PDB file of C-alpha atoms in Angstrom:
ATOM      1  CA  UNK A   1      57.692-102.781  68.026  1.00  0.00           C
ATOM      2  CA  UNK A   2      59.126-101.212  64.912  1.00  0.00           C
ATOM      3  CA  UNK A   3      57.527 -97.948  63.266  1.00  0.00           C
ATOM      4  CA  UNK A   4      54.804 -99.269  61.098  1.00  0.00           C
ATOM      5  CA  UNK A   5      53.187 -97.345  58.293  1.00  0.00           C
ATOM      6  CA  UNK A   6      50.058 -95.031  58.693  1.00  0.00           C
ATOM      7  CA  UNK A   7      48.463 -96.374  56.053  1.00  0.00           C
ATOM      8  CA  UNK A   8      46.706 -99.165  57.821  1.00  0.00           C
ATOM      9  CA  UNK A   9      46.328 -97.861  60.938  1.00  0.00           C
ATOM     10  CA  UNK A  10      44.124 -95.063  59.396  1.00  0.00           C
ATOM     11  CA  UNK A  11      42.050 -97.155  57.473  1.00  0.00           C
ATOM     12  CA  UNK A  12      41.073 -99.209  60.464  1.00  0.00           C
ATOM     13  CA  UNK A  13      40.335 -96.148  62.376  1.00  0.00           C
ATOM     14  CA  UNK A  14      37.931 -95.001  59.931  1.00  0.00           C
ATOM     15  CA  UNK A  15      36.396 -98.215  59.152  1.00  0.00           C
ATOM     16  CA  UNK A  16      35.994 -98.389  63.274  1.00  0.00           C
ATOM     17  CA  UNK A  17      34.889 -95.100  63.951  1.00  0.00           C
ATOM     18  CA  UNK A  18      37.405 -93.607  65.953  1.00  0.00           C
ATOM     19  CA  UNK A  19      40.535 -91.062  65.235  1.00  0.00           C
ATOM     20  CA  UNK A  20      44.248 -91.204  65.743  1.00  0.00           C
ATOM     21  CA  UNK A  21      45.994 -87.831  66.758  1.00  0.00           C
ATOM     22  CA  UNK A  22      49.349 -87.064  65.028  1.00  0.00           C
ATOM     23  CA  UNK A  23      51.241 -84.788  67.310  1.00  0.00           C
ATOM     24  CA  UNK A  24      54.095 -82.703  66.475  1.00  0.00           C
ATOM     25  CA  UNK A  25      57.305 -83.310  68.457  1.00  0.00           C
ATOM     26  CA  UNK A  26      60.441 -80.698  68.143  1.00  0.00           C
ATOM     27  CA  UNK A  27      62.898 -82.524  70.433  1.00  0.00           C
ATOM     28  CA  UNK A  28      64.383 -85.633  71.283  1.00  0.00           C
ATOM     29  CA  UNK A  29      62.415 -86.006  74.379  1.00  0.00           C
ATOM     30  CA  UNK A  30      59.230 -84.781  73.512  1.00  0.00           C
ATOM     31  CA  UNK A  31      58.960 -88.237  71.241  1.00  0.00           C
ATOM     32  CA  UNK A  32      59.512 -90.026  74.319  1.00  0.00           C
ATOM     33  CA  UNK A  33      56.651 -88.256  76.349  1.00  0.00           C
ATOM     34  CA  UNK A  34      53.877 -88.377  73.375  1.00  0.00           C
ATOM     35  CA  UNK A  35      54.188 -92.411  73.881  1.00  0.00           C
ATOM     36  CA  UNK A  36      54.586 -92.497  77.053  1.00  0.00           C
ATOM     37  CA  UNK A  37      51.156 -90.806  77.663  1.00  0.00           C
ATOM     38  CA  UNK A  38      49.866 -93.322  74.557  1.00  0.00           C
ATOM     39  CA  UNK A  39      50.875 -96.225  75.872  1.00  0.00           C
ATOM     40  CA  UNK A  40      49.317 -95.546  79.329  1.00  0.00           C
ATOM     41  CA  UNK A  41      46.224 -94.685  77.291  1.00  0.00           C
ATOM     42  CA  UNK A  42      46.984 -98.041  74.905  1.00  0.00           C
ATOM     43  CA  UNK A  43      46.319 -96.064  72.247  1.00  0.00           C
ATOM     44  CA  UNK A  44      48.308 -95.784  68.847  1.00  0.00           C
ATOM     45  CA  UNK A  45      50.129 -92.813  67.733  1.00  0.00           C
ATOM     46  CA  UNK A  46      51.634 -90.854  64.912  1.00  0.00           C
ATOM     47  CA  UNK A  47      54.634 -89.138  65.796  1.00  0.00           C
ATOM     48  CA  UNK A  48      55.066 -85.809  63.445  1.00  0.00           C
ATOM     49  CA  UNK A  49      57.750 -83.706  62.465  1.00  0.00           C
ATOM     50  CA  UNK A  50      57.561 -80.198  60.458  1.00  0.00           C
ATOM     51  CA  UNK A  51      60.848 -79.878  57.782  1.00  0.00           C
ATOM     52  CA  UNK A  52      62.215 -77.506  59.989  1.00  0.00           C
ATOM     53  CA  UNK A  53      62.587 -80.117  62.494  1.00  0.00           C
ATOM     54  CA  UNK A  54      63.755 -82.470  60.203  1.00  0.00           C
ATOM     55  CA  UNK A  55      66.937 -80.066  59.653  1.00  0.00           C
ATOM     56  CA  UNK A  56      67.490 -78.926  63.386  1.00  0.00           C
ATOM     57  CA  UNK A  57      67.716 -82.788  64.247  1.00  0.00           C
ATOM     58  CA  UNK A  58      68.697 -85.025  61.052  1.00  0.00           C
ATOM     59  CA  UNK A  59      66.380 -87.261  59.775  1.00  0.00           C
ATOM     60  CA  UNK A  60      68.152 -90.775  60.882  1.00  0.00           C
ATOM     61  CA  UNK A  61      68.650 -89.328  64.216  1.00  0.00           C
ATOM     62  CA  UNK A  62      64.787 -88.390  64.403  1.00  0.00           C
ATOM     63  CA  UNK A  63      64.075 -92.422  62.962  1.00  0.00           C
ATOM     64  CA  UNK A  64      66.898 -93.924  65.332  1.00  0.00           C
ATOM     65  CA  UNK A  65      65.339 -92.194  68.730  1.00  0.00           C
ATOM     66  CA  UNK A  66      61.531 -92.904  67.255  1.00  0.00           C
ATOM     67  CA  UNK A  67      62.220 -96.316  66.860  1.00  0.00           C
ATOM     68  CA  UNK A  68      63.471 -96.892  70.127  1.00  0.00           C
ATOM     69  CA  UNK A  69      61.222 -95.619  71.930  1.00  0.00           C
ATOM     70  CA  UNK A  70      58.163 -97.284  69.967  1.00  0.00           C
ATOM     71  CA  UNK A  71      60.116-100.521  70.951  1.00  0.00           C
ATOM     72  CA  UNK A  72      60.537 -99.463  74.518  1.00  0.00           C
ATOM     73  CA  UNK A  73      56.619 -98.541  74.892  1.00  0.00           C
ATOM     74  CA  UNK A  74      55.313-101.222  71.970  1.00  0.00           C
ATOM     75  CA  UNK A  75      52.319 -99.422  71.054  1.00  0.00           C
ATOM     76  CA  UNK A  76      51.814 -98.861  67.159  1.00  0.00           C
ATOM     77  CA  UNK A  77      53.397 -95.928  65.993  1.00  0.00           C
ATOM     78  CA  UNK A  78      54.134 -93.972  62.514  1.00  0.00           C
ATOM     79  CA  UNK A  79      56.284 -91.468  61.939  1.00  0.00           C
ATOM     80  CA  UNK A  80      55.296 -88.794  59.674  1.00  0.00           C
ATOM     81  CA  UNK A  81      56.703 -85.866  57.520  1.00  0.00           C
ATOM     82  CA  UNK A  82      54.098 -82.859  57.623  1.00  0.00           C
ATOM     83  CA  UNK A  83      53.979 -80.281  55.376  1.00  0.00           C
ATOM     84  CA  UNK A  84      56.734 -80.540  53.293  1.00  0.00           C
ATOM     85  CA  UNK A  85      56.923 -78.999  49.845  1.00  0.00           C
ATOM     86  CA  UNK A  86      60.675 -80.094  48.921  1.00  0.00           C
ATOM     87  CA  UNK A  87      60.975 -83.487  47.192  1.00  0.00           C
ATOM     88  CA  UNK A  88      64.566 -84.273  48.220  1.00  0.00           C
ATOM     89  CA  UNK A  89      63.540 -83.921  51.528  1.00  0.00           C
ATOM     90  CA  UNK A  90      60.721 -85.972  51.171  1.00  0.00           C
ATOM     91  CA  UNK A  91      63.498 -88.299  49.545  1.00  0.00           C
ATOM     92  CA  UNK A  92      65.500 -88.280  52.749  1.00  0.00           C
ATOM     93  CA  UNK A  93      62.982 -88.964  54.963  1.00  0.00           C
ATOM     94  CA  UNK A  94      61.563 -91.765  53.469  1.00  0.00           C
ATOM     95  CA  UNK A  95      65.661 -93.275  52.866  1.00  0.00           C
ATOM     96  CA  UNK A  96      66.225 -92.512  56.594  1.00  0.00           C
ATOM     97  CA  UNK A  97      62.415 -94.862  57.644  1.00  0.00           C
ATOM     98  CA  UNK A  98      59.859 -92.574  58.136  1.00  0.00           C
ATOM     99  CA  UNK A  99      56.633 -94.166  57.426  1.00  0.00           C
ATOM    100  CA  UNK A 100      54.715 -91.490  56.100  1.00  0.00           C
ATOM    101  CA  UNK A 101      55.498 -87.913  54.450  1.00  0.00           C
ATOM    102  CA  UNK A 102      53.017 -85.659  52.640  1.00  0.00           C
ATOM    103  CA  UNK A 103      53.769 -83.683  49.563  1.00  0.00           C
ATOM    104  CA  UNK A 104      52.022 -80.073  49.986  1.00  0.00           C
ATOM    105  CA  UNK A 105      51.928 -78.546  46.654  1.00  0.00           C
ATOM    106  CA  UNK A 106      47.967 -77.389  47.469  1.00  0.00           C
ATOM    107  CA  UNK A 107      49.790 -73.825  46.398  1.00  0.00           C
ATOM    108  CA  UNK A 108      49.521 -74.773  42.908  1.00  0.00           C
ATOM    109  CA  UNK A 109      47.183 -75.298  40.539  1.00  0.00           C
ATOM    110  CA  UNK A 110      45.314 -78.701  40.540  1.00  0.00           C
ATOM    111  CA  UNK A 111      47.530 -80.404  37.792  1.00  0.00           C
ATOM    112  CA  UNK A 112      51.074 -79.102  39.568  1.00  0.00           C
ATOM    113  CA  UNK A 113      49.458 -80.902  42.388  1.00  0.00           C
ATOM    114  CA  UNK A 114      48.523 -84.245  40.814  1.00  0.00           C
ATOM    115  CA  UNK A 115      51.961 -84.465  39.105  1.00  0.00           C
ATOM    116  CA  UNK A 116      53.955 -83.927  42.610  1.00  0.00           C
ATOM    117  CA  UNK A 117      51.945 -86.302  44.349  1.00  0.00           C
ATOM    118  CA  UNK A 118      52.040 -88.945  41.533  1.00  0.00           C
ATOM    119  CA  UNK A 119      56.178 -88.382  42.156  1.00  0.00           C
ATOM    120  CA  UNK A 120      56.037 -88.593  45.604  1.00  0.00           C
ATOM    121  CA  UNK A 121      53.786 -91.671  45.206  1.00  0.00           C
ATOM    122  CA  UNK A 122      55.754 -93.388  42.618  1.00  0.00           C
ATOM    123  CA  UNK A 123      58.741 -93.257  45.293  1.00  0.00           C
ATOM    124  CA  UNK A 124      56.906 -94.204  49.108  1.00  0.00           C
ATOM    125  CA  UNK A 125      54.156 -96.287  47.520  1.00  0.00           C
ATOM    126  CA  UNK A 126      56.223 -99.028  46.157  1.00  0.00           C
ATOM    127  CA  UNK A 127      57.993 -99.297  50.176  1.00  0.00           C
ATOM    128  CA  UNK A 128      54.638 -99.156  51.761  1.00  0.00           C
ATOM    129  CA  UNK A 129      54.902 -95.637  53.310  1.00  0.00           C
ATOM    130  CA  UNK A 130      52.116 -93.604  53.302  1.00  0.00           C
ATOM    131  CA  UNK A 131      51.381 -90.141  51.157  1.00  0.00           C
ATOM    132  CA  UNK A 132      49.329 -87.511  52.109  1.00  0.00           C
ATOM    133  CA  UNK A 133      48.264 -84.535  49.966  1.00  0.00           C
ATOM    134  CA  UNK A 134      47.032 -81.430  50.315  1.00  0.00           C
ATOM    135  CA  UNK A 135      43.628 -80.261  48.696  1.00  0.00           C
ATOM    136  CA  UNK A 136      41.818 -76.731  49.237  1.00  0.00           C
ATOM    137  CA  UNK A 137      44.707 -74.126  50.862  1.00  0.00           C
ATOM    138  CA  UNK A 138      44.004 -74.592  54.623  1.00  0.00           C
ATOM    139  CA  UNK A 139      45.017 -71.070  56.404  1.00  0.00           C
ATOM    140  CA  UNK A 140      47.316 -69.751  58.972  1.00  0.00           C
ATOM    141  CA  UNK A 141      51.447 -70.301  59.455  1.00  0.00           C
ATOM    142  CA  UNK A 142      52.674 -73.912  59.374  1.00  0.00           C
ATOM    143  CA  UNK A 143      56.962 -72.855  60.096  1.00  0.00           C
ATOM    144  CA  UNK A 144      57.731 -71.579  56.169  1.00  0.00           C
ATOM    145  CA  UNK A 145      54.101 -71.893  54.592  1.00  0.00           C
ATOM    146  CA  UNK A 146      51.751 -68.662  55.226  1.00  0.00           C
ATOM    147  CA  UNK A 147      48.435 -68.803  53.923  1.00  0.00           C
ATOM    148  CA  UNK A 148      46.491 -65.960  54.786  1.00  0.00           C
ATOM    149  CA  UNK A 149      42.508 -65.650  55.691  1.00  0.00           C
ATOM    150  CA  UNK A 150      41.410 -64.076  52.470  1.00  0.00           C
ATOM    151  CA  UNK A 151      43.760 -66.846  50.360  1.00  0.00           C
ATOM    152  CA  UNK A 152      42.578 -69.894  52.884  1.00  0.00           C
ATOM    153  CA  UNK A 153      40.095 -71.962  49.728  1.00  0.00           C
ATOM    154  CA  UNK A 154      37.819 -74.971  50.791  1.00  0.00           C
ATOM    155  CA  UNK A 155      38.237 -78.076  49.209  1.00  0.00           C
ATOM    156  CA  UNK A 156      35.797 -78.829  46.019  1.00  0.00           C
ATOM    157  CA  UNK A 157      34.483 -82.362  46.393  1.00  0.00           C
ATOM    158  CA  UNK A 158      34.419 -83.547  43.317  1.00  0.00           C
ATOM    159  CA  UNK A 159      38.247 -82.146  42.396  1.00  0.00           C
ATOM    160  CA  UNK A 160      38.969 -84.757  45.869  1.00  0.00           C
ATOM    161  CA  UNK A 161      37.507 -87.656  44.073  1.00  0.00           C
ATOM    162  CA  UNK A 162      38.999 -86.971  40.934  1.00  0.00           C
ATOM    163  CA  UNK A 163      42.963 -86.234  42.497  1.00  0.00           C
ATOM    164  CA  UNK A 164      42.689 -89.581  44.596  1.00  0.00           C
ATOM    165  CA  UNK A 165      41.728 -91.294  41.528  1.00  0.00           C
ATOM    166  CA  UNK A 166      44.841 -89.487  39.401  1.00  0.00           C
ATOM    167  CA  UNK A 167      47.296 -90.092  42.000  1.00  0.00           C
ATOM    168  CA  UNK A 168      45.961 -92.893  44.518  1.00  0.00           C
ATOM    169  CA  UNK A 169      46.869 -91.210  47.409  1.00  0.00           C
ATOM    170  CA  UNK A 170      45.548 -93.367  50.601  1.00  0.00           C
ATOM    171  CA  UNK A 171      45.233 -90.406  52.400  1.00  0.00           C
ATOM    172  CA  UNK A 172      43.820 -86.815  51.596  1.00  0.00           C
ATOM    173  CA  UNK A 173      43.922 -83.153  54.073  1.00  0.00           C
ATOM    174  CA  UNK A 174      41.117 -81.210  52.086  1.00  0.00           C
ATOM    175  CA  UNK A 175      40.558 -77.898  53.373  1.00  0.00           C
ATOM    176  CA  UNK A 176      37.159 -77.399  55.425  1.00  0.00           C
ATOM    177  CA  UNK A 177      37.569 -74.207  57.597  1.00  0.00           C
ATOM    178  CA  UNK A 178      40.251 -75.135  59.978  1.00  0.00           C
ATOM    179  CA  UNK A 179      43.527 -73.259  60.219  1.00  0.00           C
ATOM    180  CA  UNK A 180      47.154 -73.715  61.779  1.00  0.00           C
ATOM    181  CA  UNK A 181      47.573 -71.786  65.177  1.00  0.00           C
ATOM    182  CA  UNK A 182      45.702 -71.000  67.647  1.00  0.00           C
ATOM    183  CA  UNK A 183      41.930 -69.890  66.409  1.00  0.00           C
ATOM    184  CA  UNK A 184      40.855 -65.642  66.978  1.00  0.00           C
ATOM    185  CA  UNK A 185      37.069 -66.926  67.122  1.00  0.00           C
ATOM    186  CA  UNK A 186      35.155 -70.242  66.908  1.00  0.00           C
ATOM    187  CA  UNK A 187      36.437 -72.226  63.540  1.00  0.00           C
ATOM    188  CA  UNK A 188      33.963 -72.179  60.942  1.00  0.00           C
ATOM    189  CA  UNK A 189      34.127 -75.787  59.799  1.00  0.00           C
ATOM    190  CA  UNK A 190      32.247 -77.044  56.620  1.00  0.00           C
ATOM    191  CA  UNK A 191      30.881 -80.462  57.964  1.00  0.00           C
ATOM    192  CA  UNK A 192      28.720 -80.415  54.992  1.00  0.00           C
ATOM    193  CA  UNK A 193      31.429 -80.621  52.842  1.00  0.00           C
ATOM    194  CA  UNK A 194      33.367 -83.323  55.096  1.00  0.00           C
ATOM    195  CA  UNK A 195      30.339 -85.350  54.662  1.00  0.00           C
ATOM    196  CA  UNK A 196      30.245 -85.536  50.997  1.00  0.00           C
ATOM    197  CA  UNK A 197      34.128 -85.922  50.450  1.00  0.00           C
ATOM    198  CA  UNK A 198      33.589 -89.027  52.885  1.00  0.00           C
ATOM    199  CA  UNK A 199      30.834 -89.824  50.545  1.00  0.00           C
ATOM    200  CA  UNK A 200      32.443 -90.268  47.332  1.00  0.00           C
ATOM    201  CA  UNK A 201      36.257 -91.027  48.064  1.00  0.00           C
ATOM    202  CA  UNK A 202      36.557 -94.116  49.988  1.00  0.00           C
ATOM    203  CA  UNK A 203      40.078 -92.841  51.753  1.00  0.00           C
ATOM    204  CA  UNK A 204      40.794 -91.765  55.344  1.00  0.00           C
ATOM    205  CA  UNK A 205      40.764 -87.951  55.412  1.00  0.00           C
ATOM    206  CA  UNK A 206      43.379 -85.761  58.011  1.00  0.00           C
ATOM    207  CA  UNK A 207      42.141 -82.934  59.759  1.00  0.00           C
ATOM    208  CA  UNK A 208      44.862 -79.881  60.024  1.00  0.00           C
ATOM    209  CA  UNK A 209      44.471 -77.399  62.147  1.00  0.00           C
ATOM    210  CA  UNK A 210      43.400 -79.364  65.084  1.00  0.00           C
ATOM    211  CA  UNK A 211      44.839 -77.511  67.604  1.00  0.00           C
ATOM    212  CA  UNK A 212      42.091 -75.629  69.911  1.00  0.00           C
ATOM    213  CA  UNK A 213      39.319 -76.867  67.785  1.00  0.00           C
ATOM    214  CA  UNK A 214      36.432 -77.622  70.185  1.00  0.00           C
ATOM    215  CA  UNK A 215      35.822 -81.127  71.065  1.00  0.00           C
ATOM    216  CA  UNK A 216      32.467 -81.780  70.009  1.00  0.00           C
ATOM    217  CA  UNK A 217      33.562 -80.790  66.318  1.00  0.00           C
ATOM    218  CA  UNK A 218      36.806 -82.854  66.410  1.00  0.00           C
ATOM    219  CA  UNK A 219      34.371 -86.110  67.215  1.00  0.00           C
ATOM    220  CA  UNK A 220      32.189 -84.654  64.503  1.00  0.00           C
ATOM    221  CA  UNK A 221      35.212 -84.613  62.306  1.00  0.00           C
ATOM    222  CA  UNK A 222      36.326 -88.308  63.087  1.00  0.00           C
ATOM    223  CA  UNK A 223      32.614 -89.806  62.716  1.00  0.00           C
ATOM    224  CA  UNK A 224      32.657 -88.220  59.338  1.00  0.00           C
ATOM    225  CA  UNK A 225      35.878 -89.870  57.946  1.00  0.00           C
ATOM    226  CA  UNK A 226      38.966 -87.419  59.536  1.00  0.00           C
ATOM    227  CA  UNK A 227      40.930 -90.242  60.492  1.00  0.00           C
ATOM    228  CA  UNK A 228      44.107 -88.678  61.199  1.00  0.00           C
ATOM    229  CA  UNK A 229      43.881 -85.377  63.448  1.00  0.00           C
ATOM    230  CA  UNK A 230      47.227 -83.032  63.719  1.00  0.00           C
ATOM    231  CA  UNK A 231      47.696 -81.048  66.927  1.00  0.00           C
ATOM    232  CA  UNK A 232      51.077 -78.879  67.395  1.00  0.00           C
ATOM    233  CA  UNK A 233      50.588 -75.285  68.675  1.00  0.00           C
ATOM    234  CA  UNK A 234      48.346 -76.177  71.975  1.00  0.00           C
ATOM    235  CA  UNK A 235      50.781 -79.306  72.706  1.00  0.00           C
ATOM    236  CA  UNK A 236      54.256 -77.088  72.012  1.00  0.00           C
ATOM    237  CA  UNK A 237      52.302 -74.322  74.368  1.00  0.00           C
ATOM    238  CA  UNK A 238      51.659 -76.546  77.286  1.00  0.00           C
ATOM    239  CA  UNK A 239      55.222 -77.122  77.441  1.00  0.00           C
ATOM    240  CA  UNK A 240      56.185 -74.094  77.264  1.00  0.00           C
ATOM    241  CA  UNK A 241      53.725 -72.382  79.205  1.00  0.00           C
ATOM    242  CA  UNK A 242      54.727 -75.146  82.067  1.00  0.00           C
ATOM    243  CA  UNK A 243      58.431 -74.415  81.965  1.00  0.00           C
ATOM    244  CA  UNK A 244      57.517 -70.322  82.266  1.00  0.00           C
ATOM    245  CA  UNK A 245      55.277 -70.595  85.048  1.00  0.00           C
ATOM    246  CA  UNK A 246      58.589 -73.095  86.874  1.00  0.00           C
ATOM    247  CA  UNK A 247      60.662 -69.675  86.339  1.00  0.00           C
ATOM    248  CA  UNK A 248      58.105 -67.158  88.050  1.00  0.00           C
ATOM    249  CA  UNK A 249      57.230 -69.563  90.736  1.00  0.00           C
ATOM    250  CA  UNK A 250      60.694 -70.359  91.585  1.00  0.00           C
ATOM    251  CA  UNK A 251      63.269 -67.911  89.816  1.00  0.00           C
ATOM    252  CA  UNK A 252      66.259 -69.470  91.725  1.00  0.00           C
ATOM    253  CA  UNK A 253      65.609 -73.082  90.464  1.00  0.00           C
ATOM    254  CA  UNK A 254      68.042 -73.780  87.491  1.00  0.00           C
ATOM    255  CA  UNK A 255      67.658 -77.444  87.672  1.00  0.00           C
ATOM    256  CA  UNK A 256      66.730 -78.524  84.396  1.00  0.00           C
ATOM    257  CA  UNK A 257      65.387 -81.872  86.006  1.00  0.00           C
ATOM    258  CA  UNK A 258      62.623 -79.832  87.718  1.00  0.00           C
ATOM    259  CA  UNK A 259      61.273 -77.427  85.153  1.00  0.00           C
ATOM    260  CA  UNK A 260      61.735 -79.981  82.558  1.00  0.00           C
ATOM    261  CA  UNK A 261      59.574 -82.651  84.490  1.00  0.00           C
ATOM    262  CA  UNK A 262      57.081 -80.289  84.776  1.00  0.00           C
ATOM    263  CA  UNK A 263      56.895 -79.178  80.856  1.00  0.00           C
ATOM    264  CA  UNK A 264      56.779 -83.566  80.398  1.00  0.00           C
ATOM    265  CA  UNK A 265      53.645 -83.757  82.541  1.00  0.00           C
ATOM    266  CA  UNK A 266      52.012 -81.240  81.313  1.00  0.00           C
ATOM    267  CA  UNK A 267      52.410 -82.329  77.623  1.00  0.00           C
ATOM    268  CA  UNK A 268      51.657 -85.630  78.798  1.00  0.00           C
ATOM    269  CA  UNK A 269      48.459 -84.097  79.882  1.00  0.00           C
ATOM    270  CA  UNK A 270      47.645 -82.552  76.492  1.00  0.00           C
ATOM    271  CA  UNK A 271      48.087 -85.814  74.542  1.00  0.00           C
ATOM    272  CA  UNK A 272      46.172 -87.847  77.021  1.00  0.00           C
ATOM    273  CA  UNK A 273      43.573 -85.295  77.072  1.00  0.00           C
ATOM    274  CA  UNK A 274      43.307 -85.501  72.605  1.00  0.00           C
ATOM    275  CA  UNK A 275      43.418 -89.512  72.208  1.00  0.00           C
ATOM    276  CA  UNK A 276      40.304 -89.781  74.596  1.00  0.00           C
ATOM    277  CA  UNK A 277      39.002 -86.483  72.822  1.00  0.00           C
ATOM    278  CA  UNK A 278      39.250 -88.836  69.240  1.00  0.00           C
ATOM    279  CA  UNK A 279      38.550 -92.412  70.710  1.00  0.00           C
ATOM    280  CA  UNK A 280      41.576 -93.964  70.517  1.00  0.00           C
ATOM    281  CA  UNK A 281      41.969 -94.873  74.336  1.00  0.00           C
ATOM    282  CA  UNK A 282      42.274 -98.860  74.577  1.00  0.00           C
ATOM    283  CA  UNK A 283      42.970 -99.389  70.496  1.00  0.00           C
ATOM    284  CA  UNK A 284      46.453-100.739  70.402  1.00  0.00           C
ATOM    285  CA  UNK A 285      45.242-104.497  70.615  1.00  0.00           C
ATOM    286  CA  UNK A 286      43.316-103.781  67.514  1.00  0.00           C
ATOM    287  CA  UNK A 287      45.724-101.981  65.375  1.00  0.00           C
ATOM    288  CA  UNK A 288      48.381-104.857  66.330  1.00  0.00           C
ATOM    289  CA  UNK A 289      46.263-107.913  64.958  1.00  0.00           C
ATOM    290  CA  UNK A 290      44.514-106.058  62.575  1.00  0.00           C
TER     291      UNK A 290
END
C-alpha cells in the first residue's frame, strides 16, 4: 500500500470518534517497528519526522524506506513533516512524497501566520498533501523551537475559525495546555476551549504534546475533535531506556542484535499501548474503503 495522505484519514477519525497517533521516528528502523506494532493492532498510522531528522537522513531516503515498509505491512499510513518553520524544506519534503508537512509560524503574529500557511497551502493543496498549522504557542522544546512556560499562549477560538477560513487548512494544532517533553506536574488542559474550537471549525484538530499526557484526557481529547495525537519523547525514551538497562544487565554483550531487539519490543510496546489508548485498534478496514 502506498503512503496515502492524512487528510482523509483524519477526517474519518473524527467523524467516527476515534484518534490516530502520529509517532515520531529518528531512524531507519524505528519506521519499521511503529508499523509493525500497527499492523498487529490493524490500526492506521502516521509516521512523523522533526526537520532535524529530515537532514540527518535525506528526505527521499526517509520516503523510499516509508514506503516500503507501508507496502510490506499494508496498513494505511502518512508520512508527516512536524514542526517545521523553513519553507524550502517544506518544499523538499513534499517533492521527495511526504503526505503531510505543517508550516509552524504560530511565533508570529496572526497575519505572518495566515500568509505562510496560505504559501504552504498554495503548494501541498493542489497535490493532495495535507497542511497543518500552528495556532496559540504550545510550550516546551520541539529540537530548534523553545517556547518557554511564561510565553506558552492558548489558542483564541474565534482567531481558529477565522485562520481556517483565510487559509483552508484541513487540519489545525491550537494550543490548549499541553507541552513538548515530558510534563513536571499534571497538564493543565483547556477542554473547554477544545470543545468550542470543535464547535465552530468543522476541521480535525492535532493534539501536541501527547507524550505522558494521562489517558483519560487523551480520550477526552479525541471525543472532542483531536484527531491526530503526536507522541515522541515517551516512545524515543522506551528505546532508549531499553537499550541502557541491556548494558547494566549484561555489560559484556556487544551484540547489537540483542540490545537492539530489546529497544524494538519495547517501542513496539509503547505504540501498541497509544493506538488502543486513542481507539484506533481494528480501523484499517475502514480507512481502506473509506
Amino acid at each position: 500500500m502506498p503512503l496515502i495522505s492524512t487528510t482523509p484519514m483524519l477526517e474519518l477519525a473524527k467523524n467516527e470518534n476515534y484518534g490516530i497517533v502520529a509517532f515520531n521516528i529518528h531512524s531507519f528502523d524505528s519506521i519499521y517497528w511503529v508499523l509493525e506494532a500497527a499492523a498487529e493492532m490493524r490500526s492506521p498510522v502516521i509516521l512523523q519526522t522533526t526537520v532535524g531528522t529530515v537532514k540527518a537522513l535525506g528526505a527521499e531516503n526517509i520516503v523510499k524506506v516509508a514506503t516500503a515498509a507501508a507496502d510490506f505491512y499494508n496498513i494505511p499510513t502518512g508520512l508527516h513533516l512536524d514542526h517545521c518553520t523553513d519553507y524550502e524544506v517544506i518544499k523538499q519534503a513534499v517533492r521527495a512524497g511526504y503526505t503531510s508537512v505543517m508550516i509552524d509560524a504560530s511565533r508570529h503574529p496572526f497575519a505572518e501566520n495566515v500568509q505562510q500557511t496560505k504559501q504552504v497551502m498554495e503548494l501541498a493543496g493542489s497535490l493532495g498533501v495535507n497542511v497543518e498549522a500552528e495556532l496559540g504557542k504550545v510550550g516546551g522544546v520541539e529540537e530548534d523551537i523553545v517556547v518557554s512556560e511564561k510565553d506558552a499562549q492558548k489558542a483564541v477560538p474565534e482567531e481558529c475559525k477565522e485562520f481556517v477560513s483565510l487559509t483552508g487548512v484541513p487540519t489545525l494544532a491550537p494550543a490548549i495546555g499541553t507541552a513538548h517533553g515530558i510534563y513536571k506536574g499534571e497538564p493543565d488542559i483547556d477542554f473547554a476551549r477544545i470543545k468550542q474550537i470543535s464547535k465552530i471549525i468543522d476541521i480535525p484538530l492535532v493534539l501536541h504534546g501527547g507524550s505522558a499526557v494521562p489517558e483519560d484526557d487523551v480520550r477526552k481529547c479525541v471525543a472532542l475533535g483531536m484527531a491526530k495525537v503526536n507522541v515522541s519523547t515517551e516512545l524515543k525514551n522506551a528505546y532508549s531506556i531499553a537499550i541502557r538497562e541491556h548494558f547494566v544487565d549484561n555489560p559484556d554483550n556487544l551484540d547489537p542484535r540483542s540490545y537492539l531487539q530489546k529497544a524494538k519490543e519495547a517501542a513496539k510496546s509503547m505504540v501498541i499501548s497509544k493506538i488502543k489508548m486513542v481507539g484506533s485498534e481494528g480501523k484499517v478496514a475502514d480507512a481502506v474503503i473509506k
